[in-house]
Short mmCIF file of C-alpha atoms in Angstrom, two decimals:
data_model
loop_
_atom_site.label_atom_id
_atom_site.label_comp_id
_atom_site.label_asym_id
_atom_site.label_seq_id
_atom_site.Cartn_x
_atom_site.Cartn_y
_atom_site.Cartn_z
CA UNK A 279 0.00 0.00 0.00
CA UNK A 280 0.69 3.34 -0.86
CA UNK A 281 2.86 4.74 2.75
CA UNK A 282 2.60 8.58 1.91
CA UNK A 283 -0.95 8.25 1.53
CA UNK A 284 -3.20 10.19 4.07
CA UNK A 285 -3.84 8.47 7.10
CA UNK A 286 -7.31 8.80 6.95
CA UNK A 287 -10.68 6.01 6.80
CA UNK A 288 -14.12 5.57 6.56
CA UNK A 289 -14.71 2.40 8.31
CA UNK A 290 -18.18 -0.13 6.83
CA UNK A 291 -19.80 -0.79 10.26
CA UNK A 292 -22.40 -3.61 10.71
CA UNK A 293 -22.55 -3.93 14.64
CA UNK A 294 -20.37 -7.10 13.63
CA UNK A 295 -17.52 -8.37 14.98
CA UNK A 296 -15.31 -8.09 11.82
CA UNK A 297 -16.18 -4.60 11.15
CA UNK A 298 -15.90 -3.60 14.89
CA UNK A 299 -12.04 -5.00 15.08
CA UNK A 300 -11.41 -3.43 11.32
CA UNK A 301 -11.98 -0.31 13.29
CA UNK A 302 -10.26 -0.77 15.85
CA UNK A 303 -7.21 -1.68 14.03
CA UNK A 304 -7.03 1.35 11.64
CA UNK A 305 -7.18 3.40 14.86
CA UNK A 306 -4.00 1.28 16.78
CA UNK A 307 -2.40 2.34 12.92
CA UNK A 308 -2.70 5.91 13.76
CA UNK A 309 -5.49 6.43 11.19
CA UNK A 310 -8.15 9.82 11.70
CA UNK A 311 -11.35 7.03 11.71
CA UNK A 312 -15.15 7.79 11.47
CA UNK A 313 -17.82 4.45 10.81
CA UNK A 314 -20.42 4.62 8.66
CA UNK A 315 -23.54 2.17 8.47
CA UNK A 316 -25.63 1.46 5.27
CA UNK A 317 -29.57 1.98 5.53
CA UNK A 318 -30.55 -0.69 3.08
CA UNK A 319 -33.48 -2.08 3.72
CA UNK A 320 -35.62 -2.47 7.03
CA UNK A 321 -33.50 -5.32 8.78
CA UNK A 322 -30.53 -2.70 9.20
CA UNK A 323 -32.62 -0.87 12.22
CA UNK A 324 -31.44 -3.41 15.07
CA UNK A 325 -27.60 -3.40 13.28
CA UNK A 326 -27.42 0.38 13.28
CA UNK A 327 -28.05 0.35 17.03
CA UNK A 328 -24.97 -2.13 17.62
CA UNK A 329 -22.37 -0.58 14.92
CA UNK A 330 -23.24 3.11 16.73
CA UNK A 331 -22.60 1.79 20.20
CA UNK A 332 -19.23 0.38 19.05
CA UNK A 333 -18.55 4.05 17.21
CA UNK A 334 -19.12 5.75 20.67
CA UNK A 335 -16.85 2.98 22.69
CA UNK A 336 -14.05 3.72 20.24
CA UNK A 337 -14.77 7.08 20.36
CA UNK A 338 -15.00 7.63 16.49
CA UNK A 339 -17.37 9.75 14.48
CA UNK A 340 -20.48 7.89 13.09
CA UNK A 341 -22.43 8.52 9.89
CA UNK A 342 -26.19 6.53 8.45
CA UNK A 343 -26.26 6.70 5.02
CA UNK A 344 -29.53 5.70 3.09
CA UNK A 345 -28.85 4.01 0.59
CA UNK A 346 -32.10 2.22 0.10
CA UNK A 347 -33.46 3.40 -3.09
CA UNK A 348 -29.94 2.71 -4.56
CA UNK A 349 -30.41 -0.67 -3.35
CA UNK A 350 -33.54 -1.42 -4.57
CA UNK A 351 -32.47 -0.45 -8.13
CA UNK A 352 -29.44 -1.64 -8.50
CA UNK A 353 -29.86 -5.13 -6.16
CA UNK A 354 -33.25 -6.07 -5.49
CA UNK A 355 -34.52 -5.73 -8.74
CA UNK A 356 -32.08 -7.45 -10.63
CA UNK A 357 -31.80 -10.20 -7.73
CA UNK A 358 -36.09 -10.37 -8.63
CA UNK A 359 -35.54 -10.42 -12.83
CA UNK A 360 -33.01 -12.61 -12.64
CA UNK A 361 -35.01 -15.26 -10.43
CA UNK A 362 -37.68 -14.42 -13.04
CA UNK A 363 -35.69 -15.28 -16.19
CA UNK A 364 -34.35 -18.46 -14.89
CA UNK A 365 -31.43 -17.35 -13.45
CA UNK A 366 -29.55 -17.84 -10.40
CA UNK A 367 -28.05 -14.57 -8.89
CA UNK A 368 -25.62 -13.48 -6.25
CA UNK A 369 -26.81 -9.92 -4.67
CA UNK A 370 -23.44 -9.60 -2.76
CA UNK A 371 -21.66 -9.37 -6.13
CA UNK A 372 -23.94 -6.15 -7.10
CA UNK A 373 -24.06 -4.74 -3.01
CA UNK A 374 -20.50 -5.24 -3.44
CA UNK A 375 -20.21 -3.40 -7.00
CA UNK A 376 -22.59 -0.72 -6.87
CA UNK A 377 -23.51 0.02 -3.33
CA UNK A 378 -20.67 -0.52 -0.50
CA UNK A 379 -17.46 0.14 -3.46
CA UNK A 380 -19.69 2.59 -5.29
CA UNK A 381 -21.85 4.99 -3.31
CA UNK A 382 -20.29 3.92 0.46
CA UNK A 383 -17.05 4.73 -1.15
CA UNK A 384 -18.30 8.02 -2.46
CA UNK A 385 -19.39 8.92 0.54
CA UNK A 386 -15.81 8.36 2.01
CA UNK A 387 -14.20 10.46 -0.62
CA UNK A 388 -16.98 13.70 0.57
CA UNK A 389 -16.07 12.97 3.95
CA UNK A 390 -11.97 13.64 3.00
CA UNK A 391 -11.29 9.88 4.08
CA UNK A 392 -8.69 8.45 1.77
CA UNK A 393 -9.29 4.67 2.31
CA UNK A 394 -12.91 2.93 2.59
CA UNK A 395 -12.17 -0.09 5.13
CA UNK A 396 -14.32 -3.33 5.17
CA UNK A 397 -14.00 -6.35 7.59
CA UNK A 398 -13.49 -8.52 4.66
CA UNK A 399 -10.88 -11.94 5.12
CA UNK A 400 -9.11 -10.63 1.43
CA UNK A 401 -5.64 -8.89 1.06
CA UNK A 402 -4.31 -6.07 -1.46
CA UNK A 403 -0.83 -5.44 -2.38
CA UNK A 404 0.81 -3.74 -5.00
CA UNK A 405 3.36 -5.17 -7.41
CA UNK A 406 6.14 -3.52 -9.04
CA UNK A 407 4.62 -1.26 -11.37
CA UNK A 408 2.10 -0.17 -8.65
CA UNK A 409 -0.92 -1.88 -9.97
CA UNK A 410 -2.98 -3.05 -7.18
CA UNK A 411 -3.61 -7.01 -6.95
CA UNK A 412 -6.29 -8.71 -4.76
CA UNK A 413 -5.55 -11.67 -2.54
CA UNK A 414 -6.93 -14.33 -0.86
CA UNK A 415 -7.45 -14.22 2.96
CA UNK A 416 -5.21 -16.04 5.06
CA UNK A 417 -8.12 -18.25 6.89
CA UNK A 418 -9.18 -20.34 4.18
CA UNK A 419 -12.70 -20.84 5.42
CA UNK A 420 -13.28 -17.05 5.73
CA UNK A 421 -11.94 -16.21 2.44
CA UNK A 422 -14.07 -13.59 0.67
CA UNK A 423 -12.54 -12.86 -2.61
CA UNK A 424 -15.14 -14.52 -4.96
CA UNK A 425 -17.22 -11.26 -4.53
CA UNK A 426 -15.10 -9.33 -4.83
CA UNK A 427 -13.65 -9.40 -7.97
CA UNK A 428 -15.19 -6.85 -9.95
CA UNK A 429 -13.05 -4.40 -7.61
CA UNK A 430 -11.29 -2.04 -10.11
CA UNK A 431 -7.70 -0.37 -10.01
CA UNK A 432 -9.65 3.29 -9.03
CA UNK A 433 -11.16 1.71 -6.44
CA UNK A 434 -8.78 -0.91 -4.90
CA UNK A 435 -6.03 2.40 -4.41
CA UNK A 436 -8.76 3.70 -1.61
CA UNK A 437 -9.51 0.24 0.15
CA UNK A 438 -8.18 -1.18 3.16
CA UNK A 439 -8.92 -4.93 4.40
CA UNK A 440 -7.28 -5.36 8.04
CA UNK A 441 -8.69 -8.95 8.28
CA UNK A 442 -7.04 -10.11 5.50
CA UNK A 443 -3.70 -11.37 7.77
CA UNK A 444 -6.05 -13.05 10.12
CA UNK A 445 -7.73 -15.78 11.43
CA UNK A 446 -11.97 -15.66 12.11
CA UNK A 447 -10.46 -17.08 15.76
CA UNK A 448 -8.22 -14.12 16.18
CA UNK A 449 -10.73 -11.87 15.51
CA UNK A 450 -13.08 -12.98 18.04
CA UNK A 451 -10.19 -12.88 20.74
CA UNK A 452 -8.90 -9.27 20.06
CA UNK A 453 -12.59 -8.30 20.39
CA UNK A 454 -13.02 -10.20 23.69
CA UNK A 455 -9.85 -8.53 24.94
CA UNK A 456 -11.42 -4.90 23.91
CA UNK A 457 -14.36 -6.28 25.64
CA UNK A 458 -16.65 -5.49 22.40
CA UNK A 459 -20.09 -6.73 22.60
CA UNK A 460 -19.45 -7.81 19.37
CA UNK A 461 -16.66 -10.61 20.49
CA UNK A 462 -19.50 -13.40 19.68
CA UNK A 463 -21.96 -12.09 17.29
CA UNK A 464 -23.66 -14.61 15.12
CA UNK A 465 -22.02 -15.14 11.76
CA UNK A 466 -24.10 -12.89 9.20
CA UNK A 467 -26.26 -14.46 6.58
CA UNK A 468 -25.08 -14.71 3.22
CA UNK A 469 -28.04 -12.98 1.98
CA UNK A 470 -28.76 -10.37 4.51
CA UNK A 471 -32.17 -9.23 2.88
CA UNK A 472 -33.52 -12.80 3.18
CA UNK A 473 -32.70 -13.90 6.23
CA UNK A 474 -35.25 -17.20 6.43
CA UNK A 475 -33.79 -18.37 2.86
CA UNK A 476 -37.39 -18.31 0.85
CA UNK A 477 -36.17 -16.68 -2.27
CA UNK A 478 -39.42 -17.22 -4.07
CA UNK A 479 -41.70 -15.91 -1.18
CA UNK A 480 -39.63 -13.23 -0.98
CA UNK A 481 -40.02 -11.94 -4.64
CA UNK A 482 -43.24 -12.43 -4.23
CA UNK A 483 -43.55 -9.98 -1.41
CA UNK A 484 -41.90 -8.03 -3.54
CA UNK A 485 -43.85 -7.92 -6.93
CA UNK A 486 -47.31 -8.46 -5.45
CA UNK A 487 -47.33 -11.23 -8.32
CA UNK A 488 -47.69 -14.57 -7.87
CA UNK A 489 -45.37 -16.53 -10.83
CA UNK A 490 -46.65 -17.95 -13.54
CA UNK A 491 -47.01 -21.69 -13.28
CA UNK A 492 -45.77 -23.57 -16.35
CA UNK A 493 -44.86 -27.07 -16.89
CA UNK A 494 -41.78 -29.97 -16.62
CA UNK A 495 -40.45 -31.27 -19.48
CA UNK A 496 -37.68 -34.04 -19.99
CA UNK A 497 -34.69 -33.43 -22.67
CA UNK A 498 -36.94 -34.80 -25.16
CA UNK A 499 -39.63 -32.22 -24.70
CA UNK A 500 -42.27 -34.54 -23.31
CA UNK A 501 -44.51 -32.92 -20.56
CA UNK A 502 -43.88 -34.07 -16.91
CA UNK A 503 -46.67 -32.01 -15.16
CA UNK A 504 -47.12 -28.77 -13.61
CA UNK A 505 -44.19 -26.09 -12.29
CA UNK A 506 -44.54 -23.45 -9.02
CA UNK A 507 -43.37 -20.64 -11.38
CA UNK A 508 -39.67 -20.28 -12.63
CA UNK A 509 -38.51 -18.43 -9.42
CA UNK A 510 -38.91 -21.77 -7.21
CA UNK A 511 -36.14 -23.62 -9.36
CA UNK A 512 -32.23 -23.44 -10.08
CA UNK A 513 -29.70 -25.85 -12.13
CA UNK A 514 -29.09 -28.86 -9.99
CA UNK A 515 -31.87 -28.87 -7.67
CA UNK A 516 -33.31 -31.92 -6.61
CA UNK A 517 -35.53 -31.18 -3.77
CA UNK A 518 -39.39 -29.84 -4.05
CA UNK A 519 -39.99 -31.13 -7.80
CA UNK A 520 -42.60 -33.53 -6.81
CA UNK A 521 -41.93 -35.28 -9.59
CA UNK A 522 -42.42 -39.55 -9.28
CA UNK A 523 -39.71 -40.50 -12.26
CA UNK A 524 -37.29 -44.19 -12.54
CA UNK A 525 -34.64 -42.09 -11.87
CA UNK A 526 -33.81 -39.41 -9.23
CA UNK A 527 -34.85 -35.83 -11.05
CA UNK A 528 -32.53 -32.74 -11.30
CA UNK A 529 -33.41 -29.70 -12.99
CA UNK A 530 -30.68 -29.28 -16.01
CA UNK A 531 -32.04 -26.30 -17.58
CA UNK A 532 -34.67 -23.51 -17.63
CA UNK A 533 -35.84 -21.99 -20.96
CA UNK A 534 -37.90 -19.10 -19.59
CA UNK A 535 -39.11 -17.95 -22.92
CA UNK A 536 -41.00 -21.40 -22.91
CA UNK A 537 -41.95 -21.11 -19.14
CA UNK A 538 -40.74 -24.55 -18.92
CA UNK A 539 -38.07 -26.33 -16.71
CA UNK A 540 -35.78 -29.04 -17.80
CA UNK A 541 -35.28 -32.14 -15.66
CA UNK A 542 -32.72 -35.40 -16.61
CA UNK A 543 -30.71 -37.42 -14.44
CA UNK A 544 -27.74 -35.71 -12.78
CA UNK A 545 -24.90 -37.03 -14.80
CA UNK A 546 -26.74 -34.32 -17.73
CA UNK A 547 -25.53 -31.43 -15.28
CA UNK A 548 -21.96 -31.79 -16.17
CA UNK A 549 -20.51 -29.83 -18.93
CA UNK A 550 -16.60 -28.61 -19.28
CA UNK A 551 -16.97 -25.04 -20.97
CA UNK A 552 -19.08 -21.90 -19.79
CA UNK A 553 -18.48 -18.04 -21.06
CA UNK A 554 -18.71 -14.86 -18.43
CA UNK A 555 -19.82 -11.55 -19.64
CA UNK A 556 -19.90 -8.12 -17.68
CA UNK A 557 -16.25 -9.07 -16.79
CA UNK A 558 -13.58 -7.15 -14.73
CA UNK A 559 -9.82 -8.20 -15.12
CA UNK A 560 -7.77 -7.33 -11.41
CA UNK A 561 -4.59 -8.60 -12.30
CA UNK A 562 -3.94 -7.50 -16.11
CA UNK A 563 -5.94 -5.30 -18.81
CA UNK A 564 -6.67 -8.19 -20.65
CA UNK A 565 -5.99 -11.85 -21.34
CA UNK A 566 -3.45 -11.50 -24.71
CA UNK A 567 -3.42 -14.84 -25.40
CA UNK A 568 -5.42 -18.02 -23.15
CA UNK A 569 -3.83 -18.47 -20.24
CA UNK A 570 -3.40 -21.80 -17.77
CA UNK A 571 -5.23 -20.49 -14.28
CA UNK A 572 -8.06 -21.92 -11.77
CA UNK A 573 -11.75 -21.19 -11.55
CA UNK A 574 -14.20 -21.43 -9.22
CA UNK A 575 -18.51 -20.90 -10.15
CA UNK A 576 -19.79 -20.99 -7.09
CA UNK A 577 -18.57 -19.52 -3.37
CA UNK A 578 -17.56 -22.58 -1.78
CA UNK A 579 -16.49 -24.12 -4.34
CA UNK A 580 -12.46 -25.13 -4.85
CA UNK A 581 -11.09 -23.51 -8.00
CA UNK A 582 -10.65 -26.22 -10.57
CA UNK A 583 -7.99 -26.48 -13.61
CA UNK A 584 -8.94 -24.50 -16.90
CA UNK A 585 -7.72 -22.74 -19.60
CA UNK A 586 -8.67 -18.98 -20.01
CA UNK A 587 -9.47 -17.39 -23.30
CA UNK A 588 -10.74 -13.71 -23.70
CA UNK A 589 -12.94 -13.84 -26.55
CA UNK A 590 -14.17 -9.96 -26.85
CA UNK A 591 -13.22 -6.95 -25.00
CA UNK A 592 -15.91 -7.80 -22.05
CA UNK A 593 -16.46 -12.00 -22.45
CA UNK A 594 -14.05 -14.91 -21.72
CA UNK A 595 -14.84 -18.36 -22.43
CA UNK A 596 -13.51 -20.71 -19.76
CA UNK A 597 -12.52 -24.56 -20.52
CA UNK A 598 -11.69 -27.00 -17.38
CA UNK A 599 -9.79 -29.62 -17.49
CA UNK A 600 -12.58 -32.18 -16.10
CA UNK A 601 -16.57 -31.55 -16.31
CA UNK A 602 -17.69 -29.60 -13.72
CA UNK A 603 -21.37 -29.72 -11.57
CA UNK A 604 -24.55 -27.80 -12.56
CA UNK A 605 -23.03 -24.36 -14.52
CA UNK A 606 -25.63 -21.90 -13.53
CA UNK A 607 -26.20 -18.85 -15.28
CA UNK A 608 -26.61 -15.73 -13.24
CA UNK A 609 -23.59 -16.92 -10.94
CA UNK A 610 -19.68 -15.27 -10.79
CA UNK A 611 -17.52 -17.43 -12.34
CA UNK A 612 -13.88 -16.29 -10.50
CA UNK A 613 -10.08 -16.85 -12.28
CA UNK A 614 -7.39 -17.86 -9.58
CA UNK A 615 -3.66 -17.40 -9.79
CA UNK A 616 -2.76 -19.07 -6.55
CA UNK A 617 -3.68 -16.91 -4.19
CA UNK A 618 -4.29 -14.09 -6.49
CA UNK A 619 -7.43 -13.56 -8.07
CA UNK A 620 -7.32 -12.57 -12.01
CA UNK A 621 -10.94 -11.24 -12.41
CA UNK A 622 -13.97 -12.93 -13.34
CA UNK A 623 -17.56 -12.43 -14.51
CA UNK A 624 -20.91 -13.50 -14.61
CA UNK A 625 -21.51 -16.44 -16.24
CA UNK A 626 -24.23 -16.42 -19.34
#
């Protein structure tokens, strides 16, 4: 990181323990700190309460920006269309992208507070022509860098990661030895809008629409019986179908210009190639020739072997080396260099 830079940060506070010891870090650093909280959607009220209190322990400045509307447009209702065009989203890439490194970050820059600081387990460094590379965490089952790699050069100069050296364990004990409240907070959800897990009921709520029922077919087009509505399904789901077949069902595909979902038997969910659009490349410009990296399409996933190609100025097509489980459009598909993450996309 850049050492002459001003010691200055706005610090992303959720009442949580990762974001309360980010804090406190930046401040043992010496750093001018103020914490801000987002106001996205009703859930935040109880959160707000929490990440103030910790503000006022460590005697910091503390800002509520509403950033609700934002979120609505630029999250919710692309988490809904997707759902409704047979696609399986992930919200905490767009939070991520447009909301906590777009407007949050904004919001630092007005306040004269050079770095934005998250409590996310991911590392930065600089190599030696001073472009900024992202990094895994150290604790391997807190690692956060799938979502975050649509994290551009402009914005990667003003972030800060303090968790990134540490374990989840640590953590927790340098809280307990500031005596935060926060020392053992319940891990957050992954989807922090949905907190019971009913995507479908929750769009729902949302639109004031129920979906439109359509049908099951098998890959030869014959008609299996009658669907819940394209939101209730993904690739490789099993359970709910309600489908009596010889063989266990899995939904392979979703055509939702037919209204129809595709189920087969699970060995049809493997496939070797898949193409990401909307793409953001950390580690170069672009891909100059196909390169030999790891991949990873979902966020617990292990990366696997493929070979990279970019294919137009904002697509790659990536090959692995074996077949990999139930592709799933809507997802991030994620390029590993070791530790290093190369960029990634979503995949079509």
């Amino acid at each position: 990181m850049n050492d002459n830079a001003p010691k200055s940060a706005l610090i992303a506070m959720s009442g949580g323990v990762d974001s309360t010891v980010s804090a406190m870090l930046m401040l043992h650093e010496g750093y001018d700190c103020a914490g801000a909280i987002m106001r996205l959607h009703p859930s935040v009220k109880d959160s707000e309460h929490t990440a103030r209190a910790a503000a006022e322990k460590l005697n910091i400045p503390f800002y509520s920006f509403d950033f609700a509307g934002d979120f609505a447009n630029k999250v919710l209702s692309r988490f809904i269309s997707a759902y409704q065009n047979g696609q399986t989203p992930n919200p905490c890439v767009d939070c991520n992208k447009h909301i906590k490194f777009g407007r949050l970050l904004d919001k630092a820059s007005e306040l004269n507070k050079h770095y934005l600081v998250t409590g996310h387990y991911v590392q930065t460094e600089q190599d030696a022509s001073g472009r900024y590379l992202l990094k895994k965490g150290a604790d391997p089952t807190k690692d956060q860098s799938y979502v975050l790699y649509s994290l551009k050069q402009s914005q990667l100069a003003h972030l800060r990661f303090p968790l990134g050296v540490y374990s989840k364990a640590q953590v927790r004990a340098l809280a307990a030895e500031a005596q935060f409240a926060a020392a053992q907070s319940k891990e957050s959800q992954d989807i922090c809008f949905i907190p019971d897990g009913d995507y479908a009921q929750f769009i729902i709520a949302q639109t004031g629409v129920a979906p439109q029922k359509g049908r099951f077919i098998d890959t030869q087009g014959n008609d299996l019986g009658e669907t819940k509505g394209l939101i209730h399904y993904t690739i490789g789901q099993r359970r709910g179908l309600g489908l009596a077949m010889p063989h266990p069902p899995y939904v392979v595909a979703i055509h939702p210009d037919e209204n129809t979902v595709v189920v087969g038997k699970n060995e049809m969910l493997f496939s070797k190639t898949l193409t990401v659009r909307d793409i953001n490349l950390i580690a170069m410009d672009k891909l100059d020739q196909p390169i030999r990296a790891k991949a990873r399409i979902r966020y617990n996933q292990a990366e696997q072997p493929a070979t990279i190609h970019q294919i137009d100025d904002d697509a790659l097509q990536i090959e692995f080396d074996a077949p990999q489980r139930a592709i799933t459009s809507g997802q991030a598909a994620v390029i590993y260099d070791g530790d290093y993450i190369l960029g990634g996309g979503t995949i079509l």
